[in-house]
Coordinates of C-alpha atoms and ligand atoms in Angstrom, one line a residue:
M73 CA 0.0 0.0 0.0
S74 CA 1.3 3.4 -0.9
A75 CA 2.0 5.9 1.9
L76 CA -0.6 8.2 0.4
S77 CA -3.3 5.4 0.4
A78 CA -2.7 4.9 4.1
H79 CA -3.0 8.7 4.7
L80 CA -6.3 8.9 2.7
R81 CA -7.7 5.9 4.5
E82 CA -6.9 7.6 7.8
L83 CA -8.5 10.8 6.7
I84 CA -11.7 9.0 5.6
A85 CA -11.8 7.1 8.9
Q86 CA -11.6 10.4 10.8
E87 CA -13.7 12.8 8.6
G88 CA -15.9 10.5 6.5
P89 CA -15.9 10.2 2.7
L90 CA -13.9 12.8 0.7
T91 CA -15.4 14.6 -2.3
L92 CA -13.9 13.3 -5.5
E93 CA -12.4 16.7 -6.1
R94 CA -10.5 16.6 -2.8
F95 CA -9.4 13.0 -3.4
M96 CA -8.0 14.0 -6.8
A97 CA -6.4 17.1 -5.5
L98 CA -4.6 15.1 -2.8
A99 CA -3.7 12.2 -5.1
L100 CA -2.0 14.6 -7.5
G101 CA -0.9 17.4 -5.2
H102 CA -0.5 16.3 -1.6
P103 CA 2.5 18.4 -0.5
T104 CA 4.8 15.4 0.1
M105 CA 3.1 12.2 -1.2
G106 CA 1.1 13.6 -4.2
Y107 CA 1.7 12.1 -7.7
Y108 CA 3.3 15.2 -9.1
M109 CA 5.4 16.0 -6.0
T110 CA 7.4 12.9 -6.1
R111 CA 8.5 12.1 -9.7
D112 CA 9.0 13.1 -13.3
P113 CA 6.0 11.3 -14.8
L114 CA 6.8 12.0 -18.5
G115 CA 8.4 9.9 -21.2
L116 CA 8.9 6.3 -22.1
E117 CA 9.9 5.2 -18.5
G118 CA 7.1 7.4 -17.0
D119 CA 3.4 7.1 -17.2
F120 CA 2.5 9.3 -20.2
T121 CA 4.0 11.3 -23.0
T122 CA 3.1 14.7 -24.3
A123 CA 3.4 16.6 -27.6
P124 CA 6.6 18.5 -26.7
E125 CA 8.2 15.3 -25.7
I126 CA 7.2 13.7 -29.0
S127 CA 8.8 16.3 -31.2
Q128 CA 10.8 19.6 -31.0
M129 CA 8.6 20.9 -33.8
F130 CA 5.7 21.3 -31.3
G131 CA 7.5 23.8 -29.1
E132 CA 9.2 25.5 -32.0
L133 CA 5.9 26.3 -33.8
I134 CA 4.5 27.6 -30.5
G135 CA 7.5 29.8 -30.0
L136 CA 7.1 31.3 -33.4
W137 CA 3.4 31.7 -32.7
A138 CA 4.2 33.7 -29.6
A139 CA 6.7 35.9 -31.4
E140 CA 4.1 36.7 -34.1
T141 CA 1.4 37.3 -31.5
W142 CA 3.7 39.7 -29.7
V143 CA 4.2 41.7 -33.0
A144 CA 0.4 41.8 -33.4
M145 CA 0.2 43.2 -29.9
G146 CA 2.3 46.1 -31.0
A147 CA 5.6 44.6 -29.8
P148 CA 5.5 45.8 -26.2
Q149 CA 9.0 46.4 -24.8
E150 CA 8.3 44.1 -21.9
L151 CA 6.4 40.8 -22.2
R152 CA 5.7 38.1 -19.6
L153 CA 6.0 34.8 -21.3
V154 CA 4.1 32.4 -19.0
E155 CA 3.8 28.7 -19.1
L156 CA 1.4 26.7 -16.9
G157 CA 2.5 23.2 -16.0
P158 CA 5.8 23.2 -18.0
G159 CA 6.6 19.5 -17.4
R160 CA 10.3 19.0 -18.3
G161 CA 10.6 22.5 -19.7
T162 CA 11.0 21.0 -23.2
L163 CA 8.3 23.1 -24.9
M164 CA 9.7 26.3 -23.5
Q165 CA 13.3 25.4 -24.5
D166 CA 12.2 24.6 -28.1
A167 CA 10.0 27.7 -28.2
L168 CA 12.8 30.1 -27.0
R169 CA 15.3 28.6 -29.5
A170 CA 12.9 29.0 -32.4
A171 CA 11.8 32.5 -31.3
S172 CA 15.4 33.7 -31.2
V173 CA 15.0 34.4 -34.9
V174 CA 13.1 37.5 -33.7
P175 CA 15.8 39.1 -31.5
A176 CA 13.6 42.0 -30.3
F177 CA 11.1 39.4 -28.9
A178 CA 13.9 37.5 -27.1
K179 CA 15.0 40.8 -25.6
A180 CA 11.4 41.8 -24.5
I181 CA 10.6 38.6 -22.6
D182 CA 10.9 37.3 -19.1
V183 CA 9.8 33.8 -18.5
H184 CA 7.3 32.8 -15.7
L185 CA 6.6 29.2 -15.0
V186 CA 3.7 28.1 -12.9
E187 CA 4.6 24.7 -11.4
T188 CA 3.5 22.8 -8.4
S189 CA 6.0 19.9 -8.6
P190 CA 9.4 20.3 -6.9
A191 CA 10.7 17.3 -9.0
L192 CA 9.7 18.9 -12.3
S193 CA 10.9 22.4 -11.3
R194 CA 14.3 20.9 -10.9
V195 CA 14.2 19.4 -14.4
Q196 CA 13.0 22.7 -15.8
R197 CA 15.8 24.6 -14.1
T198 CA 18.3 22.3 -15.9
S199 CA 16.5 22.5 -19.3
L200 CA 16.4 26.3 -19.2
A201 CA 19.8 26.9 -17.6
H202 CA 21.2 28.3 -20.9
A203 CA 18.1 29.9 -22.3
G204 CA 19.6 33.4 -21.8
V205 CA 16.4 34.9 -20.4
P206 CA 15.3 35.5 -16.8
V207 CA 13.1 32.6 -15.5
T208 CA 10.9 32.8 -12.3
W209 CA 8.9 30.0 -10.8
H210 CA 5.4 30.5 -9.3
G211 CA 3.0 28.2 -7.3
G212 CA 0.0 29.8 -8.9
V213 CA -1.0 32.4 -11.6
E214 CA -1.7 35.2 -9.0
T215 CA 1.9 36.0 -8.4
I216 CA 2.9 36.6 -12.0
P217 CA 4.0 40.2 -12.3
S218 CA 1.6 42.5 -14.1
G219 CA 2.0 43.7 -17.7
P220 CA 1.3 42.3 -21.2
A221 CA 1.6 38.5 -21.3
I222 CA 1.5 35.5 -23.6
V223 CA 0.5 32.4 -21.7
I224 CA 1.0 28.8 -22.9
A225 CA -0.6 25.8 -21.3
N226 CA -0.2 22.3 -22.8
E227 CA -1.8 19.4 -20.9
F228 CA -2.2 21.6 -17.8
F229 CA -6.0 22.0 -17.4
D230 CA -6.6 18.2 -17.6
A231 CA -4.5 17.8 -14.4
L232 CA -6.8 19.9 -12.3
P233 CA -9.3 18.2 -9.9
V234 CA -12.9 17.7 -11.0
R235 CA -16.1 17.5 -9.2
H236 CA -18.8 15.0 -10.2
Y237 CA -22.5 15.2 -9.5
M238 CA -24.8 12.3 -10.2
K239 CA -28.6 12.3 -10.7
N240 CA -29.9 10.0 -8.0
E241 CA -33.4 9.6 -6.7
G242 CA -34.4 12.7 -8.6
A243 CA -31.7 15.0 -7.2
W244 CA -28.1 15.9 -8.1
R245 CA -25.7 14.5 -5.5
E246 CA -21.9 15.0 -5.3
R247 CA -19.7 12.0 -5.9
L248 CA -17.6 11.0 -2.8
V249 CA -14.8 8.5 -2.2
G250 CA -15.2 6.2 0.8
L251 CA -14.0 2.8 1.9
D252 CA -15.6 -0.6 1.5
N253 CA -15.5 -3.4 4.1
H254 CA -12.1 -4.5 2.9
G255 CA -10.6 -1.0 3.2
R256 CA -10.6 -0.4 -0.6
F257 CA -11.5 3.0 -2.0
I258 CA -15.0 3.1 -3.6
F259 CA -17.3 5.7 -5.1
G260 CA -20.4 6.9 -3.2
L261 CA -22.8 9.8 -3.2
S262 CA -23.5 12.6 -0.8
R263 CA -26.8 12.2 1.0
M264 CA -27.3 15.9 0.6
A265 CA -28.7 17.1 -2.7
E266 CA -27.0 20.0 -4.6
P267 CA -29.8 22.6 -5.1
S268 CA -27.8 24.9 -7.4
I269 CA -27.7 22.4 -10.3
R270 CA -31.0 22.5 -12.2
A271 CA -30.1 20.5 -15.3
Q272 CA -32.7 18.0 -16.5
A273 CA -31.3 14.6 -17.1
P274 CA -32.2 11.0 -16.6
E275 CA -31.4 9.1 -13.4
G276 CA -27.8 8.0 -13.3
S277 CA -26.5 10.9 -15.4
V278 CA -23.2 12.5 -14.3
I279 CA -22.1 16.1 -14.6
E280 CA -18.4 16.8 -14.4
I281 CA -17.1 20.2 -13.6
C282 CA -13.6 21.7 -13.0
P283 CA -13.9 24.7 -10.7
A284 CA -10.1 25.0 -10.3
G285 CA -9.7 25.3 -14.1
Q286 CA -12.5 27.9 -14.4
Q287 CA -11.0 29.9 -11.6
I288 CA -7.5 30.0 -13.1
M289 CA -9.0 30.9 -16.5
N290 CA -11.0 33.7 -14.9
V291 CA -7.8 35.2 -13.3
L292 CA -5.8 34.9 -16.6
A293 CA -8.5 36.2 -18.8
G294 CA -9.1 39.2 -16.5
R295 CA -5.4 40.2 -16.7
L296 CA -5.2 39.7 -20.5
A297 CA -8.4 41.8 -21.0
T298 CA -7.0 44.7 -19.0
Q299 CA -3.2 44.4 -19.4
G300 CA -3.0 42.9 -22.9
G301 CA -1.9 39.6 -24.4
A302 CA -3.0 36.2 -25.3
A303 CA -3.2 32.6 -24.0
L304 CA -2.9 29.4 -26.0
I305 CA -4.5 26.5 -24.2
I306 CA -3.9 23.0 -25.7
D307 CA -5.4 19.9 -24.2
Y308 CA -7.6 16.9 -24.9
G309 CA -11.2 17.6 -24.4
Y310 CA -14.5 18.5 -25.9
A311 CA -15.9 21.6 -27.5
Q312 CA -19.4 21.5 -26.1
T313 CA -20.4 21.0 -22.4
S314 CA -22.2 17.7 -22.2
L315 CA -23.2 15.1 -19.7
G316 CA -20.8 12.3 -18.7
E317 CA -17.6 11.7 -16.9
T318 CA -14.1 11.5 -18.3
L319 CA -11.9 10.9 -15.2
Q320 CA -9.1 8.6 -16.1
A321 CA -5.9 7.2 -14.6
L322 CA -2.7 6.3 -16.5
Q323 CA 0.2 4.3 -15.1
G324 CA 3.1 3.1 -17.3
H325 CA 1.1 4.2 -20.4
R326 CA -1.9 2.0 -19.5
F327 CA -5.3 2.9 -18.2
V328 CA -5.8 1.8 -14.6
D329 CA -8.6 2.2 -12.0
P330 CA -8.5 5.8 -10.8
L331 CA -9.1 4.8 -7.2
A332 CA -6.7 1.8 -7.0
Q333 CA -3.4 3.6 -6.2
P334 CA -3.7 7.2 -5.4
G335 CA -0.4 9.0 -5.7
E336 CA 1.0 6.4 -8.0
A337 CA -1.1 7.0 -11.2
D338 CA -1.7 10.1 -13.2
L339 CA -5.3 11.2 -12.8
T340 CA -6.8 13.5 -15.4
A341 CA -10.1 14.5 -16.9
H342 CA -10.9 15.8 -20.4
V343 CA -11.1 19.6 -20.6
D344 CA -14.5 21.3 -21.1
F345 CA -13.5 24.0 -23.6
A346 CA -17.0 25.6 -23.5
A347 CA -16.7 26.0 -19.8
L348 CA -13.2 27.7 -20.2
T349 CA -14.7 29.9 -22.9
R350 CA -17.5 31.0 -20.6
A351 CA -15.1 31.8 -17.8
A352 CA -12.8 33.8 -20.1
R353 CA -15.7 35.8 -21.6
A354 CA -17.1 36.5 -18.2
A355 CA -13.7 38.1 -17.3
G356 CA -13.9 40.4 -20.4
A357 CA -11.6 38.5 -22.8
Q358 CA -12.4 37.4 -26.3
V359 CA -12.0 33.7 -27.3
F360 CA -11.1 32.0 -30.6
G361 CA -11.6 28.3 -31.2
P362 CA -11.3 25.6 -30.1
V363 CA -9.6 24.4 -33.3
S364 CA -8.2 20.9 -33.5
Q365 CA -4.5 20.4 -32.7
G366 CA -4.1 19.0 -36.2
A367 CA -5.6 22.1 -37.8
L368 CA -3.5 24.4 -35.6
L369 CA -0.1 22.7 -36.3
T370 CA -0.9 22.5 -40.0
A371 CA -1.7 26.2 -40.1
L372 CA 1.5 27.0 -38.2
G373 CA 3.5 25.1 -40.8
I374 CA 4.4 21.7 -39.3
F375 CA 4.8 20.1 -42.7
D376 CA 7.3 22.7 -43.9
R377 CA 9.2 22.4 -40.6
A378 CA 9.3 18.6 -41.0
R379 CA 10.7 18.9 -44.5
A380 CA 13.3 21.4 -43.4
L381 CA 14.4 19.1 -40.5
S382 CA 14.4 16.0 -42.8
R383 CA 16.8 17.7 -45.2
R384 CA 19.5 17.5 -42.5
A385 CA 18.5 14.1 -41.1
N386 CA 19.5 10.5 -41.8
A387 CA 16.9 7.8 -42.9
A388 CA 16.1 6.8 -39.3
Q389 CA 15.6 10.4 -38.2
T390 CA 13.5 11.1 -41.2
A391 CA 11.2 8.2 -40.4
Q392 CA 11.0 9.5 -36.8
I393 CA 10.1 13.0 -37.9
S394 CA 7.4 11.7 -40.2
A395 CA 6.0 9.5 -37.4
A396 CA 5.9 12.4 -35.0
V397 CA 4.0 14.6 -37.5
T398 CA 1.5 11.8 -38.0
R399 CA 1.0 11.3 -34.3
L400 CA 0.6 15.1 -33.6
V401 CA -1.6 15.9 -36.6
S402 CA -3.7 12.9 -37.6
S403 CA -6.6 11.5 -35.6
E404 CA -5.9 7.9 -36.6
V405 CA -5.0 5.1 -34.2
G406 CA -1.5 3.7 -34.5
V407 CA 0.7 1.2 -32.7
D408 CA 3.4 2.1 -30.1
V409 CA 7.0 0.8 -30.0
D410 CA 6.0 -1.7 -27.4
G411 CA 2.8 -2.8 -29.3
G412 CA 0.4 -0.6 -27.2
R413 CA -2.3 1.5 -28.9
V414 CA -1.4 5.1 -29.6
D415 CA -4.3 7.5 -30.4
G416 CA -3.5 10.2 -32.9
M417 CA -3.6 13.5 -31.2
G418 CA -4.9 15.5 -34.1
S419 CA -8.6 15.9 -33.2
L420 CA -8.9 14.7 -29.6
F421 CA -6.5 17.5 -28.7
K422 CA -7.8 21.0 -29.2
A423 CA -6.4 24.6 -29.0
L424 CA -8.2 27.6 -27.6
C425 CA -7.0 31.1 -27.8
V426 CA -8.0 33.8 -25.2
M427 CA -7.1 37.4 -26.1
A428 CA -7.5 40.9 -25.0
P429 CA -10.6 42.5 -26.7
G430 CA -10.0 44.2 -30.0
M431 CA -7.1 42.1 -31.3
A432 CA -7.5 40.2 -34.6
A433 CA -7.5 36.4 -34.7
P434 CA -4.0 35.0 -34.2
A435 CA -2.2 32.6 -36.5
G436 CA -4.1 29.3 -36.7
F437 CA -7.4 30.8 -35.5
E438 CA -8.3 32.9 -38.6
T439 CA -11.1 30.7 -39.7
V440 CA -13.0 30.6 -36.4
G441 CA -14.9 33.6 -35.1
P442 CA -14.4 35.2 -31.6
Ligands
SAH505 N1 3.1 20.9 -20.3 C1 4.0 19.7 -20.1 C2 3.6 18.9 -18.9 C3 2.2 18.4 -18.8 S1 2.0 17.4 -17.3 C4 4.1 18.9 -21.4 O1 3.3 19.2 -22.3 O2 5.0 18.0 -21.5 C5 1.2 18.6 -16.3 C6 2.0 19.6 -15.7 O3 1.3 20.5 -14.9 C7 3.2 19.2 -14.9 O4 4.3 20.0 -15.0 C8 2.6 19.3 -13.5 O5 3.6 19.3 -12.4 C9 1.9 20.6 -13.6 N2 0.8 20.8 -12.6 C10 -0.2 19.9 -12.3 N3 -1.1 20.4 -11.5 C11 -0.7 21.7 -11.2 C12 -1.2 22.8 -10.4 N4 -2.3 22.7 -9.7 N5 -0.5 23.9 -10.5 C13 0.6 24.1 -11.2 N6 1.1 23.1 -12.0 C14 0.5 21.9 -12.0

């Protein structure tokens, strides 16, 4: 049994069942035993892999997007380049290298990383040691200094805790995590009904919401609306709010039971882009998209970039570059090196752009209205 499991059992024994939201927050973010506190979960040896870890092209294209967006903002002399949940720092490293072709941009920026994990902060410190720009770490978005900003978040919002409500005996009740007779974690429901939810739905339906994500979006959008700038949010998720639950757990690149080993598996939920859009608009920002990751990367020139890289590559590297493009852009299912299933990220992953009012659609979002 993991140390965190023992701690959560103790907590439930003392206080009664935990809300799913609290269980997920502790499983991922318990200050000493949480999943993200204790490890670098990314890559082949880890539990999951992400677009910047698949190919340098991903971060490079985003770096060029940021430089172009900065020009569209009127090239302010100071820009906060912010990343939420920077993982190994790979995206930022690739972005800064690519954006160095616009020296005035490189001169204008200071980098701010919002990261909760001490283990990953250490990895980021190493990756960005020679980036040549000032880098500051933050525990949350509130402490990022004011001023025009460009914010990047790849696979950040999916890591924030969700709340579930289930329609049961005619009322919406919050999902809880308790213990069965053998001391195993099990789902249950609050006896109290939640009167603020009035949605009509059949018995057994589930509503999933991510208050933490909406709160962070609200703060970010508010500052972008008043101080200028843009945010590019990329994640897997859905464009329209709908009924149903998407909580999932990954361990060693395989789906596992989300309650089985808290602190040892990555818990995520799909991102509700419509809810993020509502939170951003309520704070006065304009929103473009979501567009599919495939459409965004194609518009930003991933095929040209792949051709350019391939000119300097040997046969094996060329095959790798082409496989990476397919994985990032297409929505087809492929097969992993170890025979596992790999879902193409092209359409499950989506990109949303939040901007100060009055700015024109940024690169990759021209075809979708605000
Ligand atoms: N963006 C990276 C990593 C994605 S994994 C990539 O694409 O490779 C999720 C990242 O978000 C990790 O860096 C994790 O430590 C961080 N994270 C998770 N919850 C967080 C929170 N509540 N506040 C800040 N960072 C968080």
